[in-house]
XYZ file of C-alpha atoms in Angstrom:
705
model
C 64.569 1.797 63.134
C 61.572 0.113 64.681
C 60.126 -3.206 65.725
C 57.762 -4.709 63.167
C 54.242 -5.368 64.393
C 53.328 -8.920 65.341
C 50.415 -10.857 66.776
C 50.190 -11.671 70.467
C 50.714 -15.327 69.650
C 53.987 -14.533 67.888
C 55.064 -12.322 70.783
C 54.358 -15.101 73.293
C 56.501 -17.497 71.278
C 59.396 -15.009 71.234
C 59.073 -14.329 74.961
C 59.290 -18.058 75.670
C 62.409 -18.453 73.509
C 63.899 -15.271 74.919
C 63.476 -16.367 78.535
C 64.954 -19.784 77.810
C 68.046 -18.321 76.120
C 68.314 -15.527 78.658
C 68.478 -18.039 81.526
C 71.126 -20.006 79.650
C 73.195 -16.916 78.908
C 72.828 -15.470 82.392
C 73.922 -18.654 84.146
C 76.968 -19.002 81.944
C 77.746 -15.325 82.287
C 77.579 -15.306 86.090
C 79.876 -18.301 86.231
C 82.388 -16.636 83.901
C 82.089 -13.320 85.734
C 82.922 -14.965 89.058
C 85.842 -16.734 87.449
C 87.068 -13.500 85.879
C 86.796 -11.460 89.052
C 89.387 -13.708 90.707
C 92.028 -11.949 88.594
C 91.767 -8.835 90.722
C 91.193 -10.363 94.183
C 94.700 -11.612 95.023
C 96.932 -8.602 95.675
C 100.090 -10.717 95.426
C 99.325 -11.489 91.777
C 99.740 -8.624 89.343
C 96.775 -8.586 86.916
C 98.883 -7.679 83.847
C 102.662 -7.789 83.401
C 103.961 -6.186 80.209
C 107.406 -7.152 78.967
C 108.980 -4.457 76.824
C 109.032 -0.677 77.343
C 108.813 0.328 73.698
C 105.869 2.283 72.252
C 103.555 -0.762 72.220
C 104.189 -1.763 75.834
C 103.989 1.822 77.069
C 100.772 2.598 75.165
C 99.197 -0.596 76.507
C 100.176 0.306 80.067
C 98.605 3.772 79.721
C 95.391 2.390 78.208
C 95.043 -0.311 80.871
C 95.683 2.111 83.711
C 93.097 4.552 82.359
C 90.632 1.635 82.324
C 91.403 0.951 85.996
C 93.550 -2.165 85.465
C 96.657 -2.710 87.571
C 99.753 -3.361 85.471
C 103.531 -3.002 85.450
C 106.327 -3.143 82.872
C 109.705 -4.874 82.816
C 112.387 -3.915 80.317
C 115.654 -5.766 79.680
C 117.640 -2.624 78.776
C 119.063 -0.448 81.517
C 118.054 2.728 79.685
C 115.587 3.758 77.013
C 117.055 3.708 73.520
C 118.027 7.026 71.924
C 118.154 5.487 68.444
C 115.372 7.219 66.444
C 113.995 3.984 64.865
C 110.363 4.316 63.702
C 109.207 7.844 62.901
C 105.965 7.883 60.885
C 102.725 7.862 62.901
C 99.681 7.154 60.745
C 96.149 8.523 61.092
C 94.776 5.635 63.128
C 97.617 5.664 65.650
C 97.217 9.414 66.066
C 93.518 8.795 66.763
C 94.504 6.322 69.487
C 96.907 8.920 70.901
C 94.023 11.413 71.138
C 92.733 9.159 73.956
C 95.944 9.777 75.923
C 95.683 13.174 77.581
C 97.406 15.823 75.488
C 99.691 13.410 73.627
C 98.663 14.405 70.091
C 99.048 18.079 70.946
C 102.573 17.475 72.249
C 103.506 15.480 69.153
C 102.141 18.178 66.856
C 103.980 20.911 68.756
C 107.261 18.996 68.793
C 107.360 17.465 65.310
C 109.030 19.329 62.398
C 106.743 21.452 60.187
C 105.112 19.294 57.513
C 106.762 21.323 54.737
C 110.102 19.914 55.892
C 109.128 16.225 55.617
C 106.333 15.733 53.105
C 108.674 14.718 50.237
C 110.886 11.764 49.303
C 113.869 12.969 47.269
C 115.968 10.874 44.877
C 119.402 12.304 44.096
C 122.997 11.577 43.108
C 124.194 13.235 46.335
C 122.598 15.472 48.932
C 124.413 18.488 47.467
C 124.237 17.211 43.892
C 121.573 16.858 41.227
C 118.040 15.684 41.961
C 116.764 12.723 39.952
C 113.190 13.274 41.107
C 110.960 13.830 44.128
C 107.563 12.651 45.364
C 105.217 14.731 47.515
C 103.266 12.306 49.703
C 100.830 14.794 51.214
C 97.563 15.760 49.546
C 94.929 18.355 50.411
C 92.614 15.771 51.981
C 95.398 14.763 54.377
C 94.922 18.062 56.234
C 91.212 18.866 55.906
C 90.123 16.542 58.780
C 87.077 15.299 56.884
C 87.795 11.578 57.393
C 89.809 11.886 60.610
C 90.028 14.487 63.373
C 93.829 14.351 63.279
C 96.599 14.235 60.672
C 99.616 11.953 60.376
C 102.880 12.855 62.112
C 106.652 12.538 61.672
C 108.117 11.982 65.135
C 111.048 9.811 66.202
C 110.308 6.749 68.318
C 112.602 7.701 71.195
C 110.862 11.089 71.451
C 107.489 9.340 71.457
C 108.743 7.040 74.224
C 109.747 10.071 76.282
C 106.244 11.549 75.972
C 104.667 8.215 76.918
C 106.912 7.979 79.986
C 105.800 11.489 80.916
C 102.171 10.333 80.609
C 102.834 7.298 82.792
C 104.602 9.331 85.472
C 101.612 11.690 85.515
C 99.333 8.758 86.418
C 101.600 7.428 89.152
C 104.173 5.182 87.452
C 107.726 5.106 88.742
C 110.855 3.941 86.934
C 113.246 1.763 88.894
C 116.652 0.467 87.956
C 118.566 -2.690 88.707
C 118.130 -2.682 92.476
C 115.528 -5.429 92.183
C 112.308 -5.917 94.094
C 112.004 -5.037 97.737
C 108.662 -6.820 97.906
C 107.541 -10.369 97.339
C 105.670 -9.189 94.274
C 106.015 -6.400 91.733
C 103.627 -3.571 92.631
C 101.460 -1.910 90.013
C 102.520 1.207 88.125
C 106.215 0.428 87.968
C 108.636 0.198 85.067
C 111.505 -2.046 86.086
C 114.616 -1.451 83.946
C 117.509 -3.870 83.417
C 115.428 -7.005 84.036
C 115.607 -9.804 81.501
C 112.934 -12.532 81.466
C 114.569 -15.944 81.722
C 111.591 -18.232 82.319
C 107.802 -18.324 82.125
C 105.930 -20.970 84.127
C 102.126 -21.165 83.873
C 100.313 -22.570 86.916
C 96.624 -23.187 87.511
C 96.129 -19.720 88.989
C 98.800 -17.455 87.508
C 101.878 -17.096 85.290
C 105.151 -17.120 87.224
C 107.705 -14.946 85.423
C 111.362 -15.129 86.454
C 113.530 -12.132 85.658
C 117.254 -11.716 86.067
C 119.251 -8.556 86.695
C 122.883 -7.838 87.481
C 123.710 -6.430 90.898
C 127.306 -5.866 91.995
C 128.484 -8.165 89.224
C 126.149 -11.017 90.172
C 122.965 -12.244 88.506
C 119.975 -11.954 90.834
C 116.581 -13.460 90.084
C 113.084 -12.170 90.850
C 109.778 -14.019 90.747
C 106.803 -12.037 89.416
C 103.400 -13.779 89.501
C 100.817 -12.300 87.122
C 97.408 -13.201 85.726
C 98.258 -12.116 82.181
C 101.638 -11.734 80.529
C 101.991 -9.536 77.426
C 105.125 -9.916 75.332
C 105.670 -6.527 73.710
C 109.431 -7.023 73.652
C 110.245 -6.491 70.004
C 111.271 -8.458 66.945
C 113.601 -10.766 68.897
C 110.945 -11.325 71.580
C 112.188 -13.300 74.576
C 108.597 -14.123 75.570
C 107.812 -15.504 72.120
C 110.907 -17.671 72.244
C 110.282 -18.862 75.818
C 106.782 -20.119 74.959
C 107.965 -21.626 71.658
C 105.892 -19.627 69.167
C 107.343 -19.716 65.648
C 107.375 -16.933 63.080
C 106.060 -17.621 59.569
C 106.988 -15.722 56.422
C 110.063 -14.445 54.621
C 113.265 -14.187 56.665
C 116.484 -12.279 56.022
C 115.215 -10.155 53.129
C 118.077 -7.709 53.584
C 120.801 -6.984 56.127
C 121.459 -3.341 56.843
C 123.550 -0.998 58.937
C 121.783 1.902 60.623
C 123.949 4.951 61.386
C 122.506 7.576 63.724
C 124.333 10.871 63.351
C 123.945 14.592 63.992
C 124.908 17.525 61.785
C 123.404 20.995 62.098
C 125.320 21.976 58.963
C 123.605 19.294 56.871
C 120.224 19.983 58.462
C 120.371 23.694 57.670
C 121.460 23.015 54.091
C 118.654 20.529 53.396
C 116.043 22.632 55.207
C 116.674 25.501 52.783
C 117.665 23.634 49.615
C 116.007 20.175 49.598
C 113.585 19.641 52.477
C 112.329 16.068 52.726
C 111.816 13.032 54.961
C 113.666 10.341 52.987
C 116.603 10.824 50.630
C 117.519 7.998 48.250
C 121.110 8.597 47.216
C 122.784 6.853 44.293
C 126.370 7.611 43.260
C 129.504 5.671 42.267
C 130.979 6.042 45.747
C 128.074 4.821 47.851
C 124.369 4.035 47.934
C 122.114 4.670 50.909
C 118.811 5.931 52.250
C 118.942 8.900 54.592
C 116.060 9.434 57.006
C 115.807 13.070 58.078
C 114.296 12.708 61.527
C 114.557 16.419 62.250
C 116.202 18.904 59.888
C 116.072 21.734 62.434
C 117.939 19.638 64.989
C 120.147 18.067 62.330
C 119.253 14.504 63.349
C 119.599 11.735 60.751
C 119.721 7.987 60.309
C 121.535 6.499 57.333
C 120.499 3.012 56.202
C 123.007 1.044 54.107
C 122.872 -2.585 52.952
C 125.734 -4.852 53.897
C 126.632 -8.370 52.849
C 128.158 -10.742 55.417
C 130.383 -12.647 55.802
C 132.457 -10.781 53.196
C 131.437 -7.491 54.792
C 131.542 -7.482 58.575
C 129.551 -5.206 60.843
C 132.750 -4.508 62.781
C 134.132 -2.865 59.621
C 131.545 -0.088 59.947
C 133.492 2.013 62.415
C 132.589 5.619 63.150
C 135.356 6.811 60.819
C 134.266 4.470 58.017
C 130.672 5.656 58.389
C 131.774 9.298 58.291
C 133.585 8.710 54.996
C 130.500 7.012 53.542
C 128.282 9.867 54.734
C 130.600 12.423 53.099
C 130.363 10.516 49.801
C 126.580 10.527 50.006
C 126.429 14.201 51.018
C 128.873 15.189 48.279
C 131.197 17.081 50.623
C 132.701 16.870 54.110
C 130.762 18.062 57.144
C 132.622 19.972 59.849
C 130.203 19.184 62.680
C 129.276 15.537 62.070
C 128.765 13.435 65.182
C 128.169 9.696 64.739
C 126.029 8.790 67.740
C 125.297 5.113 67.188
C 125.797 2.300 64.664
C 123.536 -0.745 64.666
C 123.031 -3.769 62.416
C 119.548 -5.057 61.702
C 117.860 -7.614 59.505
C 114.711 -7.011 57.473
C 112.033 -9.717 57.787
C 108.412 -10.127 56.673
C 106.969 -12.520 59.246
C 103.915 -13.024 61.432
C 103.729 -15.232 64.530
C 101.953 -18.556 63.998
C 99.764 -17.639 66.971
C 99.354 -14.658 69.280
C 98.204 -16.526 72.389
C 99.579 -19.288 74.597
C 98.833 -20.955 77.950
C 95.042 -20.795 77.661
C 95.067 -17.165 76.467
C 97.080 -15.909 79.441
C 100.294 -15.199 77.489
C 99.837 -12.703 74.672
C 102.099 -11.288 71.951
C 101.793 -7.718 70.670
C 103.714 -5.417 68.344
C 106.968 -6.568 66.749
C 106.901 -9.674 68.948
C 103.913 -10.781 66.852
C 104.871 -9.371 63.431
C 107.982 -8.073 61.674
C 107.567 -5.989 58.505
C 109.923 -4.293 56.057
C 110.068 -0.603 57.042
C 108.187 0.491 53.929
C 105.084 2.474 54.816
C 105.646 2.613 58.569
C 103.439 -0.375 59.389
C 105.517 -1.863 62.207
C 105.008 0.549 65.102
C 101.544 1.603 63.929
C 100.242 -1.965 63.716
C 101.652 -2.606 67.197
C 99.951 0.454 68.691
C 96.656 -0.757 67.257
C 97.343 -4.224 68.722
C 97.542 -2.545 72.130
C 94.319 -0.629 71.535
C 92.480 -3.829 70.581
C 93.893 -5.754 73.527
C 93.423 -3.209 76.322
C 89.631 -3.194 76.533
C 89.431 -6.992 76.270
C 91.859 -7.505 79.162
C 89.932 -4.914 81.155
C 86.622 -6.633 80.370
C 87.982 -9.946 81.692
C 89.553 -8.520 84.830
C 86.453 -6.462 85.642
C 84.237 -9.524 85.242
C 82.399 -8.286 82.153
C 83.604 -11.007 79.749
C 85.134 -14.478 80.018
C 88.768 -15.133 79.184
C 87.657 -16.670 75.884
C 87.186 -13.143 74.495
C 90.971 -12.998 74.094
C 90.703 -15.478 71.228
C 89.138 -12.598 69.284
C 92.374 -10.604 69.737
C 94.254 -13.066 67.537
C 91.196 -13.550 65.311
C 91.108 -9.829 64.583
C 94.714 -8.690 64.683
C 96.517 -11.538 62.918
C 94.705 -11.039 59.576
C 95.591 -7.343 59.760
C 99.251 -8.250 60.325
C 99.210 -10.665 57.376
C 97.606 -8.020 55.167
C 100.135 -5.380 56.276
C 102.961 -7.850 55.636
C 101.861 -8.205 52.019
C 101.412 -4.454 51.675
C 104.818 -3.624 53.159
C 106.490 -6.194 50.874
C 104.784 -4.620 47.863
C 105.896 -1.185 49.022
C 109.457 -2.394 49.570
C 109.472 -3.833 46.060
C 108.263 -0.447 44.787
C 111.233 1.140 46.593
C 113.528 -1.118 44.578
C 111.991 -0.010 41.263
C 113.967 3.251 41.068
C 117.475 1.790 41.563
C 116.545 -1.045 39.184
C 115.577 1.519 36.537
C 118.943 3.234 37.081
C 120.751 -0.015 36.290
C 121.564 -1.161 39.830
C 118.903 -3.726 40.589
C 119.193 -4.719 44.299
C 117.955 -8.206 43.388
C 121.037 -8.595 41.190
C 123.294 -7.530 44.078
C 121.693 -10.148 46.324
C 122.101 -12.801 43.630
C 125.796 -11.937 43.155
C 126.307 -12.156 46.904
C 124.589 -15.535 47.041
C 126.653 -16.891 44.134
C 129.887 -15.839 45.825
C 128.810 -17.524 49.059
C 127.824 -20.741 47.292
C 130.813 -21.042 44.930
C 134.113 -19.238 45.462
C 133.164 -18.588 49.069
C 133.872 -22.221 49.833
C 137.443 -22.128 48.517
C 138.810 -18.564 48.505
C 140.164 -16.757 51.592
C 137.767 -14.218 53.130
C 139.968 -11.243 52.160
C 139.862 -12.210 48.488
C 136.097 -12.805 48.706
C 135.652 -9.291 50.099
C 137.838 -7.777 47.384
C 135.867 -9.654 44.724
C 132.496 -8.568 46.122
C 133.580 -4.936 46.537
C 134.950 -4.930 43.001
C 131.705 -6.255 41.497
C 129.646 -3.726 43.466
C 131.971 -0.888 42.382
C 131.442 -1.866 38.751
C 127.698 -1.838 39.346
C 127.767 1.615 40.934
C 129.694 2.913 37.925
C 126.281 2.915 36.189
C 125.529 5.957 38.360
C 128.431 8.101 37.134
C 127.733 11.481 35.518
C 129.168 10.076 32.285
C 126.405 7.449 32.100
C 123.534 9.098 33.959
C 122.837 12.209 31.893
C 120.357 13.295 29.239
C 123.013 13.395 26.497
C 123.864 9.730 26.942
C 121.189 7.596 25.205
C 121.403 4.914 27.920
C 121.302 7.449 30.751
C 118.472 9.395 29.112
C 116.421 6.203 28.724
C 116.970 5.269 32.369
C 116.052 8.731 33.657
C 112.885 8.686 31.547
C 111.954 5.329 33.055
C 112.422 6.735 36.562
C 110.193 9.717 35.729
C 107.436 7.335 34.579
C 107.695 5.439 37.872
C 107.083 8.687 39.767
C 104.296 9.868 37.455
C 102.432 6.560 37.728
C 102.765 6.412 41.525
C 104.806 3.204 41.423
C 107.603 4.307 43.749
C 107.770 3.847 47.515
C 104.605 5.232 49.150
C 104.336 6.871 52.574
C 100.579 6.918 53.117
C 97.870 4.278 52.718
C 94.673 5.967 53.966
C 92.352 3.122 52.926
C 94.403 0.660 54.969
C 95.338 2.980 57.866
C 91.752 4.018 58.623
C 89.721 1.459 56.719
C 91.067 -1.838 58.035
C 88.171 -4.027 59.095
C 87.805 -7.017 61.366
C 85.877 -9.725 59.512
C 85.252 -11.932 62.529
C 85.871 -11.710 66.259
C 84.160 -9.631 68.939
C 81.422 -8.520 66.568
C 78.349 -9.668 64.684
C 79.674 -10.141 61.133
C 77.748 -9.419 57.989
C 77.702 -11.996 55.210
C 77.272 -11.761 51.460
C 74.250 -12.944 49.502
C 75.682 -16.463 49.292
C 76.091 -16.778 53.051
C 79.894 -16.379 53.115
C 81.875 -13.741 55.056
C 82.726 -10.682 52.982
C 86.389 -10.889 51.890
C 88.776 -7.921 51.972
C 90.238 -6.486 48.799
C 93.869 -7.543 48.338
C 96.544 -4.846 48.791
C 97.636 -2.966 45.672
C 100.823 -1.352 46.937
C 99.436 2.010 45.783
C 97.814 4.796 47.745
C 94.053 4.308 47.999
C 91.735 6.836 49.605
C 89.707 5.892 52.664
C 85.945 5.498 52.175
C 83.988 5.686 55.462
C 82.086 2.539 56.370
C 79.759 1.482 59.172
C 80.126 -2.205 58.374
C 80.676 -4.382 61.476
C 84.387 -4.572 62.277
C 85.146 -1.167 60.747
C 86.398 1.787 62.704
C 83.547 4.212 63.433
C 83.458 6.970 60.779
C 84.526 10.416 61.903
C 82.179 13.375 61.760
C 82.250 16.594 63.725
C 79.312 16.947 66.116
C 78.211 19.329 68.822
C 76.581 18.353 72.113
C 73.112 19.934 72.240
C 73.519 20.786 75.904
C 76.677 22.731 75.024
C 75.613 24.569 71.868
C 76.306 27.944 73.424
C 79.845 26.836 74.244
C 80.441 25.945 70.590
C 82.186 22.731 71.689
C 82.801 20.690 68.515
C 84.030 17.118 68.941
C 84.508 14.043 66.761
C 82.172 11.068 66.813
C 85.276 9.175 67.973
C 85.296 11.344 71.112
C 81.884 9.954 72.103
C 83.561 6.677 73.082
C 84.751 6.544 76.682
C 88.465 6.765 77.401
C 88.344 5.393 80.941
C 85.535 2.824 80.966
C 84.771 -0.445 79.189
C 81.682 1.105 77.668
C 79.810 0.480 74.415
C 78.205 3.304 72.431
C 74.800 2.975 70.742
C 74.183 5.603 68.052
C 70.553 6.205 67.054
C 68.402 8.864 65.406
C 65.720 10.718 67.426
C 62.737 8.611 66.347
C 60.318 6.562 68.448
C 61.391 3.129 67.217
C 65.073 3.890 67.902
C 64.311 5.154 71.402
C 62.507 1.855 72.044
C 65.558 -0.014 70.779
C 67.828 2.037 73.064
C 65.665 1.316 76.112
C 65.871 -2.410 75.470
C 69.627 -2.259 74.853
C 70.145 -0.453 78.168
C 68.027 -3.023 80.012
C 69.832 -6.018 78.476
C 73.247 -4.438 79.106
C 72.366 -3.730 82.718
C 71.410 -7.381 83.243
C 74.886 -8.394 82.046
C 76.890 -5.746 83.928
C 77.750 -4.065 80.600
C 78.016 -0.290 80.315
C 76.293 1.293 77.316
C 75.981 4.985 76.495
C 73.323 6.097 74.025
C 74.175 8.800 71.496
C 71.197 10.448 69.797
C 72.352 11.905 66.472
C 70.241 14.943 65.541
C 70.317 16.298 61.978
C 72.221 19.429 61.023
C 70.464 22.631 62.097
C 68.738 21.352 65.233
C 69.385 23.622 68.222
C 67.217 22.073 70.926
C 65.895 18.552 71.202
C 67.519 16.936 74.198
C 64.329 17.245 76.301
C 62.736 14.591 74.116
C 65.591 12.179 74.780
C 65.349 12.708 78.523
C 61.662 11.779 78.433
C 62.058 8.892 75.986
C 64.937 7.178 77.823
C 63.802 7.762 81.406
C 64.870 6.570 83.926
C 68.201 5.922 82.169
C 70.636 8.835 82.204
C 73.695 7.542 80.342
C 73.060 9.317 77.064
C 74.204 12.292 75.020
C 72.397 14.311 72.358
C 74.598 15.589 69.551
C 73.911 17.474 66.345
C 75.761 17.064 63.054
C 78.295 19.732 62.127
C 78.655 19.425 58.391
C 81.799 20.599 56.610
C 80.807 22.168 54.239
C 77.179 22.723 55.228
C 75.846 20.954 52.124
C 77.923 17.800 52.707
C 76.504 14.368 53.523
C 74.506 13.650 56.659
C 75.745 11.194 59.287
C 73.507 8.390 58.073
C 74.519 9.005 54.453
C 78.194 8.770 55.436
C 77.396 5.433 57.108
C 75.399 4.331 54.031
C 72.368 3.715 56.244
C 68.934 5.168 56.807
C 68.111 7.218 59.901
C 66.056 4.228 61.083
C 69.266 2.295 61.637
C 71.496 1.951 64.702
C 75.201 1.338 65.353
C 76.762 -0.359 68.394
C 80.405 0.642 68.864
C 83.026 -1.201 70.950
C 85.352 0.510 73.444
C 88.119 0.497 70.782
C 86.054 2.533 68.254
C 85.239 -0.486 66.065
C 81.659 -1.319 65.184
C 80.378 -4.423 66.950
C 76.916 -4.556 65.359
C 74.622 -2.478 63.247
C 71.155 -2.693 61.819
C 70.431 -0.705 58.667
C 66.716 -0.161 59.034
C 64.829 -2.252 61.578
C 65.127 -5.025 64.131
C 62.758 -7.824 63.209
C 61.231 -9.610 66.185
C 61.853 -9.365 69.899
C 64.446 -6.630 70.540
C 65.652 -7.963 73.900
C 66.055 -11.429 72.451
C 68.099 -9.994 69.550
C 70.266 -7.824 71.795
C 70.995 -10.759 74.109
C 72.320 -12.562 71.051
C 74.374 -9.513 70.031
C 76.113 -9.076 73.397
C 76.640 -12.822 73.682
C 78.334 -12.880 70.268
C 80.477 -9.806 70.933
C 81.641 -10.665 74.455
C 81.560 -14.462 74.250
C 79.052 -14.746 77.081
């Protein structure tokens, strides 16, 4: 890329405009920077208080601490949950975890081998006949061409334990219900057993009141903080305290989740039917079994239930054991029911993510609740935290004004809405198989609703329950061996329909690479590109089917992955990802250029403009495949600046596309990447006009200066 030639008269005009805008920007910036720096001056006010010690809150606390931001966590539970809950970690979340020292390696070491969880299996019982199976892993899921890391299958409580280990390694302590011995909550603490009961914004801080039980009495604490993040789950106390409503579809399905252990069942499935999810349909019971770890024999059974005719209290440990035996097809000698929980499936997104002039923020399930089809809940929340961390750090460090937080909602809410639609479509796909077998879940819900609205108003509850159970038993009779076999014309037709669903990829999907890696922010902390008619480019609607990821360097996209090697370390054979070029412990932008004169001139101007605004920028010079020595040129071209790195492409295979081809750009282009790996701005071939003037506009647009 280069600067087009111009006459001295044109240059003078640009210099005049540039100076005028630069003065305007600088004055506003200094004022905002001084305002922002107040967040870290008062030691009695915690810069960031995070409510909720689930994966989202813990990841956010690690990211903030690595960026040098003081924070602490409060959690209403006395102990961390041992219920497995979420278990699928997608590509993008694993990429975020690569920024947390050694976390991906620990997950990969600890998770079950992929051969034990890559399939969904549909059967009449776990020891009975298989109706069909779907392998959700493909060759490209392991070749690390589009991402430096693969997906993982790892229970949420195990992930929490690894995150706690990370936090303890950077100085966090976990304290129980003894309360605060100080007037304020110190940084790097996780306070367990504290429930938030009020949130009071003042002119200078948010005053959070928590309550805990000590010696049978409720004791209150006051915690002043500059920013409050509600990462406290689907029933978020923070969301309710500030009066933010959820929008979408409520009460899609009520379910019972049964956490149980059985080495006997684990060993059997590991050798006979290894898989992650088992969809079991027989006349005695219907359920979905999640195999969290076959080697350890750890499972969660999900079963629908229909109140008020069916009561959660009816699902005792003994009742659940009997249901499990029906689904397994035989008794288990070593079964241990650990926990039984009810939960309700919703598809909702918060009407807004911010309150109290951007100082109260929602993240994770507090901001969105999805059906558990495709694993979007925890993964979307982790990416919320990744988006939020650098923006909070930029404010507290005085780099950006508080208004930049409006881009958090601007960017993350559309992703949540998109993922809501996609998870609903995937949930509907999950219902296609039982519907084809003659037990449409929509019919069951309709029957339940009719009973509630008609006889439910006049018949005693015991008779209502008997009626409902009887109707459901008749429905499950469709799954008997007498009906569901190839010799029965009806059964044969139904089984053929199920096979077509699998063949056409219309069943429940596990992976969505195009959405996991290819989600794009259309507006926010970036310079958006527009179509030929001057309108923002719209995303493609979700299809509910697996779509492959196509790398893109469009603004708002996650930076494409390519393996590169630092020229100064060629002899060490150190191969890294382009994603590794982005700092893990600084609010730093990355400018990627090719080693040509015009791009070096661009980089010099970017470094000068960034320095004027207290913004860190590192320059990455991308050398073509085969270069072994060229960094001396960069040192000369960028002097006196030293924040740069020269890297050379490592193509896999050697005849594959170059970096600029992957980005669909020429080598005269340039890419500016945000601290969260998303592209803030790019130019495909050349900057037209005054570079410093243009880059002032870019940083002003991205950071809200």
